[in-house]
């Protein structure tokens, strides 16, 4: 295996259209060890991006000492990416691991035992339920726990407490994927499969820097590109990413203008007759409205609005319109931008107009940003009802109540689930007084961090944080619960192409750390949550009980797990849901018959107005739906709300690098990954850097209406007028608030309250605004100005191996 | 012929609604969804007035005795404060939008009766907007009500 910091995607194993992707097994063992030293290998799947690569964990003397890709797994055929290879177990063995619960005493977090910590939570929780009721409680979870943990959380929140205030950081990463699928097809669930990469004749990546966010999936694409009869590649991204470099057509749109481009691409399909009239008539509704909405969006108008070439728009549309097997993938460039759901729906519409769904190579992947985001959505920890049930459908609520043996009245279904930013707003206003955050770090990942810090710091808030490290968020907690990490607990999770993996416990968690599932079960027990017969609501003894309970909840729903079991998931490959007795091998693609889950009694949502997010409602839905047909939904483009002006002349967008995951809680503690991208940076074009008087490595101040960054400049190949910052960096590993952009080990609590102020996290600058339908925040639309602060003492430490590499031809 | 009276009322009501949307949008800047969506709605009111212009040019606005015909209040001049403020302000908008919605319906009926193609076109173009505005206000108030009425202080 090559060094996978330098060679991110590894050796090529090219394959042609329709051929199986060859195996290539990647493996890393701790220094000095060989295969013979390993006591045993334990089956799992990687959690350091959303791809869901099957892997085995090497164990020696009760410690994790290595990782190896599973050759037989359908997702990766043995491969792993740099984060999995260098950060999976390595990122969990840092001395900073939390090993005992902490409680706040006289303003300081001090170690305590579980009984005391849980006692405090339960005391406050009971007190608030008695005095204020269930709406005083909020839960904010993750895209990185296991299915069983989400389902337990969903049950205790919905049937134990009865609060609608539950969401996950999946709101920041994948909410638009779910929303777009519901709006177009009636329910969540990816139509496509990763094997569509092997079969397609063209691939479109919309705001999806796959080369860095899912490196193994990109390796699969590279193997097609370097094989016989390679697919054509179209990239929509303002940065000159690896994807853009390999693309036949690169559309570097201005951030915030995706919808204009999409309306233009759809228009070209109509204008050139590249549509499947029969499929449209038999399987879709609303085509005339779609046609009229996109009508004004000529390639010239798109070119003017988006800052791209009209000829490129035509060429991209022609590829989509004339290739016979097109795969589309969509991610944060669309999801975290203006008109997120409407833009993502237009991708669905392109496929519907050509009838390109449910056949090999004709896939659609509304991607996820995290490994277990799909399970959060399925299990209802994000506020949706479990099993893709519709909160506006009384029968669905009854079904759940029967399953859980509770009164349907306790299940919050009277209003839309409260989305993450609204939960924080209620905390800000003081009406949510207990917030329980699990496995996520909003003090770095939420927009407008100054505001988030104030909210987390509120006196009226009782904050519970469960995590594996003392994150920037945990610093504010009243109770910190130390949890088991990947490899230290058992559970299942599901990736974007619906592949379910079992991840087995390989070693014991450090110290007194417990699995997140045990914490939730313990809380439910101590709170005395019971069903109608007085029996414990959550009587599971462990994760396998949870999985069996979940199977019943999923029965008959689109995400049907009833044909799966832990035993079936052991050995071999992951399996794609729906998996039932009738389909014991799982299901490779959805909608093969063009039949969509839009029937009112079955659908997950009655839908929304894409412009405002107004709910359609049952009556209107029933009056307009053609059961089984997909919806062609569209709205006109309007400019984003914050556009560049004289004071803030540049567009600001945030994103990811290949070497880090989220807020670097694990990857920042991996020596190799941290060395590959140790510090934040701001990426500018040659022209914009010159205008600001900045050279490579100079320290710049980047200011928006919300705050400022002080970070080194990377002069790169990003489109002029737009600047980019990686969102991973926070404050736990700095001693100076990031002002000097150096790493170190300090006390973040001190740093955050220092006079210098925090100037390192990209989200200091982002705006509190969200998509009206998916409620996903707009991390990629802000206006900023950049000024030089001081000269640097060398180039910035931005990676040179990725989209952040230095400008072509630069010194 | 009293249609000009109603066209005048409609024009005035759209102006009142636009300024009310803007007052509530500005006053609730801490609720970004409310802030931005109400601005979008205000622009729609402006567009409706623009669309009405040629009709008004044709019929004239009969402002004779306008005070006695006027149905609406003065709109929202300032936002409230306190835990119920958002809900009450949205509820005010709800009344104004419903008033406009039914006014468009009646003007539309007259346009049909008069076989006035131009006015029918304007009505067709505009009346759907108030329906969406009503649904959005309902959606948002539905979300806000339990928290505001049960736990906010």
PDB file of C-alpha atoms in Angstrom, chain A residues 4 9 14 19-20 86 102 110 140 193 357 378 407 420 537 540 548 600 622 648 655 663 677 772 806:
ATOM      1  CA  UNK A   4      -2.027   7.338   1.709  1.00  0.00           C
ATOM      2  CA  UNK A   9      -6.870   7.485  -3.463  1.00  0.00           C
ATOM      3  CA  UNK A  14      -9.206   0.225 -13.521  1.00  0.00           C
ATOM      4  CA  UNK A  19     -17.366  -4.863 -14.846  1.00  0.00           C
ATOM      5  CA  UNK A  20     -17.116  -5.570 -11.145  1.00  0.00           C
ATOM      6  CA  UNK A  86      -4.730   6.741   9.995  1.00  0.00           C
ATOM      7  CA  UNK A 102     -17.773  15.139  35.072  1.00  0.00           C
ATOM      8  CA  UNK A 110     -14.853  17.841  38.311  1.00  0.00           C
ATOM      9  CA  UNK A 140     -29.393  17.323  19.860  1.00  0.00           C
ATOM     10  CA  UNK A 193     -26.524   2.204  -5.530  1.00  0.00           C
ATOM     11  CA  UNK A 357     -34.056   5.634 -12.095  1.00  0.00           C
ATOM     12  CA  UNK A 378     -34.815   6.348   9.910  1.00  0.00           C
ATOM     13  CA  UNK A 407     -50.967   6.586  24.414  1.00  0.00           C
ATOM     14  CA  UNK A 420     -31.711  22.201  15.304  1.00  0.00           C
ATOM     15  CA  UNK A 537     -40.544   1.414  27.840  1.00  0.00           C
ATOM     16  CA  UNK A 540     -33.504  -3.889  26.033  1.00  0.00           C
ATOM     17  CA  UNK A 548     -34.780  -6.580  16.901  1.00  0.00           C
ATOM     18  CA  UNK A 600     -51.302   9.439   1.002  1.00  0.00           C
ATOM     19  CA  UNK A 622     -55.069  14.142  -1.108  1.00  0.00           C
ATOM     20  CA  UNK A 648     -18.086  42.881   2.027  1.00  0.00           C
ATOM     21  CA  UNK A 655     -16.068  23.048   3.289  1.00  0.00           C
ATOM     22  CA  UNK A 663     -14.503  19.155  14.103  1.00  0.00           C
ATOM     23  CA  UNK A 677      -3.513  19.549   7.662  1.00  0.00           C
ATOM     24  CA  UNK A 772     -37.186  26.817   4.256  1.00  0.00           C
ATOM     25  CA  UNK A 806      -1.363  26.150  -4.626  1.00  0.00           C
TER      26      UNK A 806
END
